Amino acid sequence: MTVDPSLSITEVRNASIGGRQGLFRIKIGSGRIETIEPEGGEAESGEVIGSIDAHGGIVTPPFVDPHFHLDSVHSIDETGENESGTLLEGIALWKAYKTRLKPEQILERSRRYCLEAQALGLQAIRSHVDVSYESLAGVEALLALQKEMAGSMDIQLVGFPQDGFYRNPEGERLLLSALDAGVNVVGGIPHFERTYEEGTRSIDRLCAIAAERGLRVDLHCDETDDGASHHVETLAAKALEYGLTGRIAASHTTSLHSAENAWFAKLLPLLAESGVTVIPNPLINLTLQGRFDSYPKRRGVTRIPELDAAGIPVALGQDCVRDPWYPLGTGNLLDVAHMTVHASQMTGIDAMNRLLPMITSNGAAAMGLPGYSMREGEPAHLLIFSESNFVELLRLRPRPAVILRAGNRIGNV
Ligand code: FE2
């Protein structure tokens, strides 16, 4: 990224900060947050170069999406519509389409999305990339995008065996090729293997691969309405067994919605001990899940408030935008948080404020990224809004007035 020095910011004055009373001055030097101190109220004379007055607007870290699919974004016009609205039809539509894909197409669509989402405040994406087909076109395209966007957006790639790690006979070979090519994280989909036992075995092998290579693990895990799907328990236990504590994410876990309370109560301390981050994707799972129910129809969202109250890190993901799994989506993580308020009945003021770390620092921690929690010494990646508090951000879901990356204005100037 080339940065015009005139866009370099040295301080943000009169900033509101989530969870703290009063207004603050954020001093920035060498691209990092130097200090965050209460405003002293002294008069300023004239315009200070590099100083921004937030006029009481809330300043937050940039949004972090820890679960997305950049290879399929904006592909719906070509894949065709998912008429049943199920996960399974989405997988089938994508499978029929993906072998024809060229890397240039994926690069063009995913770049377009990153620029759209960046203007809405997003600066970090963990994207799964399908590694189930021979050309690995998505891997080639997204590694190029990762390089292209470095400096203005953190992109982390998860090798995702969409057609199954064992269900697809080439699953392991293709995943290892993708990791050799530079893909960062080990993915999987145990609930889509041919049998439950194969799903369990896939978790063991995937964790072993991650441990051998020093990588993190992020599985699509228990994305089903079957309350007896307990792969997350195996995943947490394997995190301990393979020394991957704090380096594992369980995405979706929609089965927890339908699971037995007694089993869930036993699961919580295991999740805490193993440092598993749970990544719900409410926009997508509200539409995909419950499709086999008559009325009443279950909502396909995992137990977010209960996990959060037990100290389990929860990070919310967008998952899909305009692809065979979801026809809508903007990339605005405030939309995801807004939907979570409704789906998980998090309408109390404190409950709504709990959603800010779920769309910023928790996802960054799962990805191992610095710079997304407004701490002194961190890179000065910041969003400045006109609204004065986070609840108003949830209500209005506005664009940031100013976007900073390492202390430089990169958008919405
Ligand atoms: Fe996903």
PDB file of N, CA, C and O in Angstrom, residues 248-320:
ATOM      1  N   ILE A 248      -7.449 -23.200  18.336  1.00  0.00           N
ATOM      2  CA  ILE A 248      -8.512 -23.955  17.668  1.00  0.00           C
ATOM      3  C   ILE A 248      -9.786 -23.110  17.620  1.00  0.00           C
ATOM      4  O   ILE A 248     -10.140 -22.458  18.610  1.00  0.00           O
ATOM      5  N   ALA A 249     -10.476 -23.171  16.479  1.00  0.00           N
ATOM      6  CA  ALA A 249     -11.797 -22.544  16.378  1.00  0.00           C
ATOM      7  C   ALA A 249     -12.809 -23.575  15.901  1.00  0.00           C
ATOM      8  O   ALA A 249     -12.505 -24.404  15.036  1.00  0.00           O
ATOM      9  N   ALA A 250     -13.991 -23.504  16.491  1.00  0.00           N
ATOM     10  CA  ALA A 250     -15.120 -24.340  16.073  1.00  0.00           C
ATOM     11  C   ALA A 250     -16.148 -23.407  15.444  1.00  0.00           C
ATOM     12  O   ALA A 250     -16.783 -22.609  16.141  1.00  0.00           O
ATOM     13  N   SER A 251     -16.266 -23.476  14.121  1.00  0.00           N
ATOM     14  CA  SER A 251     -17.197 -22.594  13.421  1.00  0.00           C
ATOM     15  C   SER A 251     -18.592 -23.223  13.371  1.00  0.00           C
ATOM     16  O   SER A 251     -18.732 -24.442  13.246  1.00  0.00           O
ATOM     17  N   HIS A 252     -19.580 -22.393  13.478  1.00  0.00           N
ATOM     18  CA  HIS A 252     -21.013 -22.722  13.386  1.00  0.00           C
ATOM     19  C   HIS A 252     -21.563 -23.369  14.680  1.00  0.00           C
ATOM     20  O   HIS A 252     -22.374 -22.783  15.353  1.00  0.00           O
ATOM     21  N   THR A 253     -21.207 -24.582  14.970  1.00  0.00           N
ATOM     22  CA  THR A 253     -21.713 -25.353  16.130  1.00  0.00           C
ATOM     23  C   THR A 253     -23.217 -25.165  16.327  1.00  0.00           C
ATOM     24  O   THR A 253     -23.700 -25.027  17.454  1.00  0.00           O
ATOM     25  N   THR A 254     -23.969 -25.210  15.234  1.00  0.00           N
ATOM     26  CA  THR A 254     -25.418 -25.010  15.344  1.00  0.00           C
ATOM     27  C   THR A 254     -26.107 -26.148  16.087  1.00  0.00           C
ATOM     28  O   THR A 254     -27.199 -25.966  16.618  1.00  0.00           O
ATOM     29  N   SER A 255     -25.471 -27.316  16.128  1.00  0.00           N
ATOM     30  CA  SER A 255     -26.107 -28.437  16.839  1.00  0.00           C
ATOM     31  C   SER A 255     -26.307 -28.114  18.323  1.00  0.00           C
ATOM     32  O   SER A 255     -27.197 -28.679  18.959  1.00  0.00           O
ATOM     33  N   LEU A 256     -25.491 -27.211  18.870  1.00  0.00           N
ATOM     34  CA  LEU A 256     -25.657 -26.867  20.296  1.00  0.00           C
ATOM     35  C   LEU A 256     -27.045 -26.286  20.570  1.00  0.00           C
ATOM     36  O   LEU A 256     -27.556 -26.370  21.678  1.00  0.00           O
ATOM     37  N   HIS A 257     -27.630 -25.685  19.540  1.00  0.00           N
ATOM     38  CA  HIS A 257     -28.983 -25.141  19.671  1.00  0.00           C
ATOM     39  C   HIS A 257     -29.972 -26.236  20.080  1.00  0.00           C
ATOM     40  O   HIS A 257     -30.911 -26.010  20.837  1.00  0.00           O
ATOM     41  N   SER A 258     -29.740 -27.443  19.553  1.00  0.00           N
ATOM     42  CA  SER A 258     -30.676 -28.545  19.757  1.00  0.00           C
ATOM     43  C   SER A 258     -30.164 -29.589  20.741  1.00  0.00           C
ATOM     44  O   SER A 258     -30.837 -30.594  20.971  1.00  0.00           O
ATOM     45  N   ALA A 259     -28.975 -29.365  21.298  1.00  0.00           N
ATOM     46  CA  ALA A 259     -28.360 -30.392  22.149  1.00  0.00           C
ATOM     47  C   ALA A 259     -29.011 -30.444  23.528  1.00  0.00           C
ATOM     48  O   ALA A 259     -29.711 -29.518  23.940  1.00  0.00           O
ATOM     49  N   GLU A 260     -28.737 -31.529  24.230  1.00  0.00           N
ATOM     50  CA  GLU A 260     -29.234 -31.699  25.603  1.00  0.00           C
ATOM     51  C   GLU A 260     -28.535 -30.717  26.542  1.00  0.00           C
ATOM     52  O   GLU A 260     -27.316 -30.544  26.466  1.00  0.00           O
ATOM     53  N   ASN A 261     -29.299 -30.121  27.448  1.00  0.00           N
ATOM     54  CA  ASN A 261     -28.708 -29.169  28.391  1.00  0.00           C
ATOM     55  C   ASN A 261     -27.636 -29.812  29.262  1.00  0.00           C
ATOM     56  O   ASN A 261     -26.632 -29.181  29.586  1.00  0.00           O
ATOM     57  N   ALA A 262     -27.862 -31.057  29.660  1.00  0.00           N
ATOM     58  CA  ALA A 262     -26.906 -31.706  30.565  1.00  0.00           C
ATOM     59  C   ALA A 262     -25.558 -31.902  29.872  1.00  0.00           C
ATOM     60  O   ALA A 262     -24.498 -31.664  30.458  1.00  0.00           O
ATOM     61  N   TRP A 263     -25.607 -32.302  28.575  1.00  0.00           N
ATOM     62  CA  TRP A 263     -24.351 -32.459  27.824  1.00  0.00           C
ATOM     63  C   TRP A 263     -23.675 -31.104  27.635  1.00  0.00           C
ATOM     64  O   TRP A 263     -22.454 -30.967  27.776  1.00  0.00           O
ATOM     65  N   PHE A 264     -24.461 -30.089  27.329  1.00  0.00           N
ATOM     66  CA  PHE A 264     -23.898 -28.753  27.119  1.00  0.00           C
ATOM     67  C   PHE A 264     -23.201 -28.254  28.390  1.00  0.00           C
ATOM     68  O   PHE A 264     -22.112 -27.655  28.317  1.00  0.00           O
ATOM     69  N   ALA A 265     -23.810 -28.528  29.533  1.00  0.00           N
ATOM     70  CA  ALA A 265     -23.201 -28.096  30.801  1.00  0.00           C
ATOM     71  C   ALA A 265     -21.843 -28.773  31.002  1.00  0.00           C
ATOM     72  O   ALA A 265     -20.910 -28.166  31.541  1.00  0.00           O
ATOM     73  N   LYS A 266     -21.723 -30.007  30.558  1.00  0.00           N
ATOM     74  CA  LYS A 266     -20.447 -30.730  30.676  1.00  0.00           C
ATOM     75  C   LYS A 266     -19.430 -30.219  29.653  1.00  0.00           C
ATOM     76  O   LYS A 266     -18.219 -30.221  29.895  1.00  0.00           O
ATOM     77  N   LEU A 267     -19.929 -29.762  28.504  1.00  0.00           N
ATOM     78  CA  LEU A 267     -19.041 -29.280  27.441  1.00  0.00           C
ATOM     79  C   LEU A 267     -18.328 -27.981  27.827  1.00  0.00           C
ATOM     80  O   LEU A 267     -17.158 -27.768  27.488  1.00  0.00           O
ATOM     81  N   LEU A 268     -19.040 -27.089  28.519  1.00  0.00           N
ATOM     82  CA  LEU A 268     -18.504 -25.737  28.764  1.00  0.00           C
ATOM     83  C   LEU A 268     -17.113 -25.743  29.404  1.00  0.00           C
ATOM     84  O   LEU A 268     -16.204 -25.063  28.896  1.00  0.00           O
ATOM     85  N   PRO A 269     -16.891 -26.466  30.507  1.00  0.00           N
ATOM     86  CA  PRO A 269     -15.538 -26.429  31.090  1.00  0.00           C
ATOM     87  C   PRO A 269     -14.467 -27.020  30.178  1.00  0.00           C
ATOM     88  O   PRO A 269     -13.321 -26.573  30.206  1.00  0.00           O
ATOM     89  N   LEU A 270     -14.844 -27.988  29.339  1.00  0.00           N
ATOM     90  CA  LEU A 270     -13.871 -28.545  28.395  1.00  0.00           C
ATOM     91  C   LEU A 270     -13.481 -27.485  27.358  1.00  0.00           C
ATOM     92  O   LEU A 270     -12.304 -27.330  27.005  1.00  0.00           O
ATOM     93  N   LEU A 271     -14.476 -26.737  26.871  1.00  0.00           N
ATOM     94  CA  LEU A 271     -14.182 -25.668  25.900  1.00  0.00           C
ATOM     95  C   LEU A 271     -13.260 -24.629  26.533  1.00  0.00           C
ATOM     96  O   LEU A 271     -12.304 -24.152  25.913  1.00  0.00           O
ATOM     97  N   ALA A 272     -13.556 -24.270  27.788  1.00  0.00           N
ATOM     98  CA  ALA A 272     -12.736 -23.259  28.465  1.00  0.00           C
ATOM     99  C   ALA A 272     -11.300 -23.751  28.638  1.00  0.00           C
ATOM    100  O   ALA A 272     -10.338 -23.024  28.387  1.00  0.00           O
ATOM    101  N   GLU A 273     -11.160 -25.016  29.028  1.00  0.00           N
ATOM    102  CA  GLU A 273      -9.828 -25.572  29.272  1.00  0.00           C
ATOM    103  C   GLU A 273      -9.004 -25.628  27.978  1.00  0.00           C
ATOM    104  O   GLU A 273      -7.789 -25.386  27.995  1.00  0.00           O
ATOM    105  N   SER A 274      -9.667 -25.920  26.872  1.00  0.00           N
ATOM    106  CA  SER A 274      -8.938 -26.109  25.619  1.00  0.00           C
ATOM    107  C   SER A 274      -8.779 -24.807  24.838  1.00  0.00           C
ATOM    108  O   SER A 274      -8.129 -24.795  23.793  1.00  0.00           O
ATOM    109  N   GLY A 275      -9.378 -23.718  25.330  1.00  0.00           N
ATOM    110  CA  GLY A 275      -9.211 -22.422  24.663  1.00  0.00           C
ATOM    111  C   GLY A 275      -9.811 -22.373  23.274  1.00  0.00           C
ATOM    112  O   GLY A 275      -9.338 -21.646  22.402  1.00  0.00           O
ATOM    113  N   VAL A 276     -10.876 -23.126  23.054  1.00  0.00           N
ATOM    114  CA  VAL A 276     -11.543 -23.113  21.742  1.00  0.00           C
ATOM    115  C   VAL A 276     -12.343 -21.821  21.582  1.00  0.00           C
ATOM    116  O   VAL A 276     -13.073 -21.420  22.484  1.00  0.00           O
ATOM    117  N   THR A 277     -12.177 -21.157  20.434  1.00  0.00           N
ATOM    118  CA  THR A 277     -13.039 -20.030  20.080  1.00  0.00           C
ATOM    119  C   THR A 277     -14.213 -20.571  19.277  1.00  0.00           C
ATOM    120  O   THR A 277     -14.024 -21.370  18.354  1.00  0.00           O
ATOM    121  N   VAL A 278     -15.413 -20.148  19.644  1.00  0.00           N
ATOM    122  CA  VAL A 278     -16.604 -20.544  18.884  1.00  0.00           C
ATOM    123  C   VAL A 278     -16.963 -19.401  17.930  1.00  0.00           C
ATOM    124  O   VAL A 278     -16.994 -18.231  18.337  1.00  0.00           O
ATOM    125  N   ILE A 279     -17.200 -19.769  16.672  1.00  0.00           N
ATOM    126  CA  ILE A 279     -17.490 -18.760  15.639  1.00  0.00           C
ATOM    127  C   ILE A 279     -18.884 -19.004  15.055  1.00  0.00           C
ATOM    128  O   ILE A 279     -19.046 -19.794  14.121  1.00  0.00           O
ATOM    129  N   PRO A 280     -19.904 -18.351  15.601  1.00  0.00           N
ATOM    130  CA  PRO A 280     -21.255 -18.473  15.035  1.00  0.00           C
ATOM    131  C   PRO A 280     -21.389 -17.580  13.800  1.00  0.00           C
ATOM    132  O   PRO A 280     -20.727 -16.548  13.696  1.00  0.00           O
ATOM    133  N   ASN A 281     -22.262 -17.991  12.917  1.00  0.00           N
ATOM    134  CA  ASN A 281     -22.535 -17.221  11.692  1.00  0.00           C
ATOM    135  C   ASN A 281     -24.053 -17.067  11.556  1.00  0.00           C
ATOM    136  O   ASN A 281     -24.686 -17.731  10.727  1.00  0.00           O
ATOM    137  N   PRO A 282     -24.628 -16.174  12.363  1.00  0.00           N
ATOM    138  CA  PRO A 282     -26.096 -16.155  12.497  1.00  0.00           C
ATOM    139  C   PRO A 282     -26.856 -15.831  11.221  1.00  0.00           C
ATOM    140  O   PRO A 282     -27.934 -16.387  10.992  1.00  0.00           O
ATOM    141  N   LEU A 283     -26.320 -14.950  10.370  1.00  0.00           N
ATOM    142  CA  LEU A 283     -27.080 -14.602   9.158  1.00  0.00           C
ATOM    143  C   LEU A 283     -27.351 -15.840   8.317  1.00  0.00           C
ATOM    144  O   LEU A 283     -28.463 -16.067   7.838  1.00  0.00           O
ATOM    145  N   ILE A 284     -26.310 -16.634   8.140  1.00  0.00           N
ATOM    146  CA  ILE A 284     -26.424 -17.793   7.255  1.00  0.00           C
ATOM    147  C   ILE A 284     -27.205 -18.913   7.944  1.00  0.00           C
ATOM    148  O   ILE A 284     -28.079 -19.541   7.353  1.00  0.00           O
ATOM    149  N   ASN A 285     -26.888 -19.167   9.217  1.00  0.00           N
ATOM    150  CA  ASN A 285     -27.501 -20.331   9.857  1.00  0.00           C
ATOM    151  C   ASN A 285     -28.966 -20.109  10.196  1.00  0.00           C
ATOM    152  O   ASN A 285     -29.741 -21.074  10.262  1.00  0.00           O
ATOM    153  N   LEU A 286     -29.396 -18.856  10.331  1.00  0.00           N
ATOM    154  CA  LEU A 286     -30.836 -18.615  10.500  1.00  0.00           C
ATOM    155  C   LEU A 286     -31.601 -19.012   9.244  1.00  0.00           C
ATOM    156  O   LEU A 286     -32.778 -19.347   9.310  1.00  0.00           O
ATOM    157  N   THR A 287     -30.918 -18.956   8.110  1.00  0.00           N
ATOM    158  CA  THR A 287     -31.613 -19.316   6.869  1.00  0.00           C
ATOM    159  C   THR A 287     -31.396 -20.778   6.488  1.00  0.00           C
ATOM    160  O   THR A 287     -32.295 -21.408   5.939  1.00  0.00           O
ATOM    161  N   LEU A 288     -30.213 -21.329   6.788  1.00  0.00           N
ATOM    162  CA  LEU A 288     -29.944 -22.722   6.383  1.00  0.00           C
ATOM    163  C   LEU A 288     -30.585 -23.747   7.322  1.00  0.00           C
ATOM    164  O   LEU A 288     -31.002 -24.819   6.881  1.00  0.00           O
ATOM    165  N   GLN A 289     -30.591 -23.436   8.620  1.00  0.00           N
ATOM    166  CA  GLN A 289     -31.028 -24.449   9.582  1.00  0.00           C
ATOM    167  C   GLN A 289     -32.553 -24.476   9.702  1.00  0.00           C
ATOM    168  O   GLN A 289     -33.246 -23.555   9.278  1.00  0.00           O
ATOM    169  N   GLY A 290     -33.033 -25.536  10.323  1.00  0.00           N
ATOM    170  CA  GLY A 290     -34.470 -25.686  10.532  1.00  0.00           C
ATOM    171  C   GLY A 290     -35.243 -26.029   9.269  1.00  0.00           C
ATOM    172  O   GLY A 290     -36.471 -26.024   9.253  1.00  0.00           O
ATOM    173  N   ARG A 291     -34.540 -26.330   8.175  1.00  0.00           N
ATOM    174  CA  ARG A 291     -35.212 -26.572   6.891  1.00  0.00           C
ATOM    175  C   ARG A 291     -35.915 -27.926   6.858  1.00  0.00           C
ATOM    176  O   ARG A 291     -36.737 -28.172   5.977  1.00  0.00           O
ATOM    177  N   PHE A 292     -35.557 -28.801   7.788  1.00  0.00           N
ATOM    178  CA  PHE A 292     -36.228 -30.104   7.825  1.00  0.00           C
ATOM    179  C   PHE A 292     -37.298 -30.140   8.912  1.00  0.00           C
ATOM    180  O   PHE A 292     -37.912 -31.167   9.161  1.00  0.00           O
ATOM    181  N   ASP A 293     -37.503 -29.023   9.592  1.00  0.00           N
ATOM    182  CA  ASP A 293     -38.514 -28.946  10.659  1.00  0.00           C
ATOM    183  C   ASP A 293     -39.878 -28.595  10.070  1.00  0.00           C
ATOM    184  O   ASP A 293     -39.977 -27.893   9.064  1.00  0.00           O
ATOM    185  N   SER A 294     -40.941 -29.080  10.734  1.00  0.00           N
ATOM    186  CA  SER A 294     -42.234 -28.437  10.526  1.00  0.00           C
ATOM    187  C   SER A 294     -42.306 -27.360  11.617  1.00  0.00           C
ATOM    188  O   SER A 294     -41.314 -27.070  12.256  1.00  0.00           O
ATOM    189  N   TYR A 295     -43.465 -26.775  11.862  1.00  0.00           N
ATOM    190  CA  TYR A 295     -43.519 -25.754  12.905  1.00  0.00           C
ATOM    191  C   TYR A 295     -43.642 -26.390  14.281  1.00  0.00           C
ATOM    192  O   TYR A 295     -44.300 -27.409  14.394  1.00  0.00           O
ATOM    193  N   PRO A 296     -43.010 -25.878  15.320  1.00  0.00           N
ATOM    194  CA  PRO A 296     -42.121 -24.713  15.313  1.00  0.00           C
ATOM    195  C   PRO A 296     -40.779 -25.038  14.696  1.00  0.00           C
ATOM    196  O   PRO A 296     -40.273 -26.152  14.861  1.00  0.00           O
ATOM    197  N   LYS A 297     -40.198 -24.065  13.982  1.00  0.00           N
ATOM    198  CA  LYS A 297     -38.910 -24.262  13.310  1.00  0.00           C
ATOM    199  C   LYS A 297     -37.804 -23.735  14.197  1.00  0.00           C
ATOM    200  O   LYS A 297     -37.872 -22.605  14.669  1.00  0.00           O
ATOM    201  N   ARG A 298     -36.777 -24.579  14.399  1.00  0.00           N
ATOM    202  CA  ARG A 298     -35.661 -24.145  15.235  1.00  0.00           C
ATOM    203  C   ARG A 298     -34.847 -23.060  14.534  1.00  0.00           C
ATOM    204  O   ARG A 298     -34.790 -23.018  13.306  1.00  0.00           O
ATOM    205  N   ARG A 299     -34.232 -22.208  15.340  1.00  0.00           N
ATOM    206  CA  ARG A 299     -33.328 -21.187  14.823  1.00  0.00           C
ATOM    207  C   ARG A 299     -31.924 -21.776  14.857  1.00  0.00           C
ATOM    208  O   ARG A 299     -31.511 -22.356  15.848  1.00  0.00           O
ATOM    209  N   GLY A 300     -31.195 -21.618  13.796  1.00  0.00           N
ATOM    210  CA  GLY A 300     -29.909 -22.300  13.691  1.00  0.00           C
ATOM    211  C   GLY A 300     -28.748 -21.513  14.252  1.00  0.00           C
ATOM    212  O   GLY A 300     -27.749 -21.308  13.583  1.00  0.00           O
ATOM    213  N   VAL A 301     -28.879 -21.062  15.478  1.00  0.00           N
ATOM    214  CA  VAL A 301     -27.799 -20.275  16.070  1.00  0.00           C
ATOM    215  C   VAL A 301     -27.354 -20.956  17.350  1.00  0.00           C
ATOM    216  O   VAL A 301     -28.171 -21.341  18.186  1.00  0.00           O
ATOM    217  N   THR A 302     -26.036 -21.084  17.497  1.00  0.00           N
ATOM    218  CA  THR A 302     -25.488 -21.729  18.673  1.00  0.00           C
ATOM    219  C   THR A 302     -25.760 -20.884  19.935  1.00  0.00           C
ATOM    220  O   THR A 302     -26.296 -19.791  19.842  1.00  0.00           O
ATOM    221  N   ARG A 303     -25.368 -21.405  21.095  1.00  0.00           N
ATOM    222  CA  ARG A 303     -25.778 -20.754  22.363  1.00  0.00           C
ATOM    223  C   ARG A 303     -24.818 -19.612  22.718  1.00  0.00           C
ATOM    224  O   ARG A 303     -23.992 -19.739  23.622  1.00  0.00           O
ATOM    225  N   ILE A 304     -24.946 -18.499  22.037  1.00  0.00           N
ATOM    226  CA  ILE A 304     -23.974 -17.403  22.164  1.00  0.00           C
ATOM    227  C   ILE A 304     -23.935 -16.807  23.572  1.00  0.00           C
ATOM    228  O   ILE A 304     -22.852 -16.732  24.172  1.00  0.00           O
ATOM    229  N   PRO A 305     -25.038 -16.371  24.165  1.00  0.00           N
ATOM    230  CA  PRO A 305     -24.930 -15.738  25.493  1.00  0.00           C
ATOM    231  C   PRO A 305     -24.396 -16.704  26.547  1.00  0.00           C
ATOM    232  O   PRO A 305     -23.625 -16.307  27.427  1.00  0.00           O
ATOM    233  N   GLU A 306     -24.780 -17.962  26.438  1.00  0.00           N
ATOM    234  CA  GLU A 306     -24.341 -18.947  27.439  1.00  0.00           C
ATOM    235  C   GLU A 306     -22.841 -19.232  27.301  1.00  0.00           C
ATOM    236  O   GLU A 306     -22.137 -19.362  28.309  1.00  0.00           O
ATOM    237  N   LEU A 307     -22.360 -19.340  26.068  1.00  0.00           N
ATOM    238  CA  LEU A 307     -20.923 -19.538  25.851  1.00  0.00           C
ATOM    239  C   LEU A 307     -20.151 -18.333  26.374  1.00  0.00           C
ATOM    240  O   LEU A 307     -19.138 -18.463  27.073  1.00  0.00           O
ATOM    241  N   ASP A 308     -20.645 -17.149  26.051  1.00  0.00           N
ATOM    242  CA  ASP A 308     -19.967 -15.913  26.467  1.00  0.00           C
ATOM    243  C   ASP A 308     -19.936 -15.809  27.994  1.00  0.00           C
ATOM    244  O   ASP A 308     -18.898 -15.486  28.588  1.00  0.00           O
ATOM    245  N   ALA A 309     -21.049 -16.120  28.624  1.00  0.00           N
ATOM    246  CA  ALA A 309     -21.116 -16.029  30.095  1.00  0.00           C
ATOM    247  C   ALA A 309     -20.160 -17.028  30.753  1.00  0.00           C
ATOM    248  O   ALA A 309     -19.675 -16.787  31.867  1.00  0.00           O
ATOM    249  N   ALA A 310     -19.869 -18.130  30.059  1.00  0.00           N
ATOM    250  CA  ALA A 310     -18.955 -19.133  30.619  1.00  0.00           C
ATOM    251  C   ALA A 310     -17.496 -18.803  30.311  1.00  0.00           C
ATOM    252  O   ALA A 310     -16.601 -19.598  30.617  1.00  0.00           O
ATOM    253  N   GLY A 311     -17.262 -17.661  29.663  1.00  0.00           N
ATOM    254  CA  GLY A 311     -15.889 -17.245  29.385  1.00  0.00           C
ATOM    255  C   GLY A 311     -15.287 -17.856  28.138  1.00  0.00           C
ATOM    256  O   GLY A 311     -14.082 -17.765  27.913  1.00  0.00           O
ATOM    257  N   ILE A 312     -16.128 -18.479  27.307  1.00  0.00           N
ATOM    258  CA  ILE A 312     -15.633 -19.044  26.039  1.00  0.00           C
ATOM    259  C   ILE A 312     -15.560 -17.898  25.027  1.00  0.00           C
ATOM    260  O   ILE A 312     -16.555 -17.196  24.824  1.00  0.00           O
ATOM    261  N   PRO A 313     -14.417 -17.697  24.363  1.00  0.00           N
ATOM    262  CA  PRO A 313     -14.366 -16.629  23.363  1.00  0.00           C
ATOM    263  C   PRO A 313     -15.326 -16.909  22.206  1.00  0.00           C
ATOM    264  O   PRO A 313     -15.298 -18.004  21.638  1.00  0.00           O
ATOM    265  N   VAL A 314     -16.156 -15.920  21.892  1.00  0.00           N
ATOM    266  CA  VAL A 314     -17.102 -16.023  20.778  1.00  0.00           C
ATOM    267  C   VAL A 314     -16.760 -14.918  19.783  1.00  0.00           C
ATOM    268  O   VAL A 314     -16.584 -13.760  20.177  1.00  0.00           O
ATOM    269  N   ALA A 315     -16.638 -15.279  18.518  1.00  0.00           N
ATOM    270  CA  ALA A 315     -16.345 -14.299  17.468  1.00  0.00           C
ATOM    271  C   ALA A 315     -17.338 -14.527  16.337  1.00  0.00           C
ATOM    272  O   ALA A 315     -17.472 -15.646  15.851  1.00  0.00           O
ATOM    273  N   LEU A 316     -18.035 -13.474  15.926  1.00  0.00           N
ATOM    274  CA  LEU A 316     -19.101 -13.627  14.932  1.00  0.00           C
ATOM    275  C   LEU A 316     -18.562 -13.500  13.513  1.00  0.00           C
ATOM    276  O   LEU A 316     -17.724 -12.639  13.230  1.00  0.00           O
ATOM    277  N   GLY A 317     -19.095 -14.347  12.617  1.00  0.00           N
ATOM    278  CA  GLY A 317     -18.663 -14.316  11.225  1.00  0.00           C
ATOM    279  C   GLY A 317     -19.803 -13.992  10.268  1.00  0.00           C
ATOM    280  O   GLY A 317     -20.975 -14.223  10.563  1.00  0.00           O
ATOM    281  N   GLN A 318     -19.417 -13.459   9.109  1.00  0.00           N
ATOM    282  CA  GLN A 318     -20.385 -13.176   8.037  1.00  0.00           C
ATOM    283  C   GLN A 318     -20.674 -14.448   7.228  1.00  0.00           C
ATOM    284  O   GLN A 318     -21.782 -14.649   6.775  1.00  0.00           O
ATOM    285  N   ASP A 319     -19.640 -15.270   7.013  1.00  0.00           N
ATOM    286  CA  ASP A 319     -19.721 -16.556   6.309  1.00  0.00           C
ATOM    287  C   ASP A 319     -19.841 -16.397   4.795  1.00  0.00           C
ATOM    288  O   ASP A 319     -18.946 -16.792   4.070  1.00  0.00           O
ATOM    289  N   CYS A 320     -20.972 -15.874   4.327  1.00  0.00           N
ATOM    290  CA  CYS A 320     -21.204 -15.854   2.875  1.00  0.00           C
ATOM    291  C   CYS A 320     -21.844 -14.546   2.443  1.00  0.00           C
ATOM    292  O   CYS A 320     -22.610 -13.941   3.205  1.00  0.00           O
TER     293      CYS A 320
END
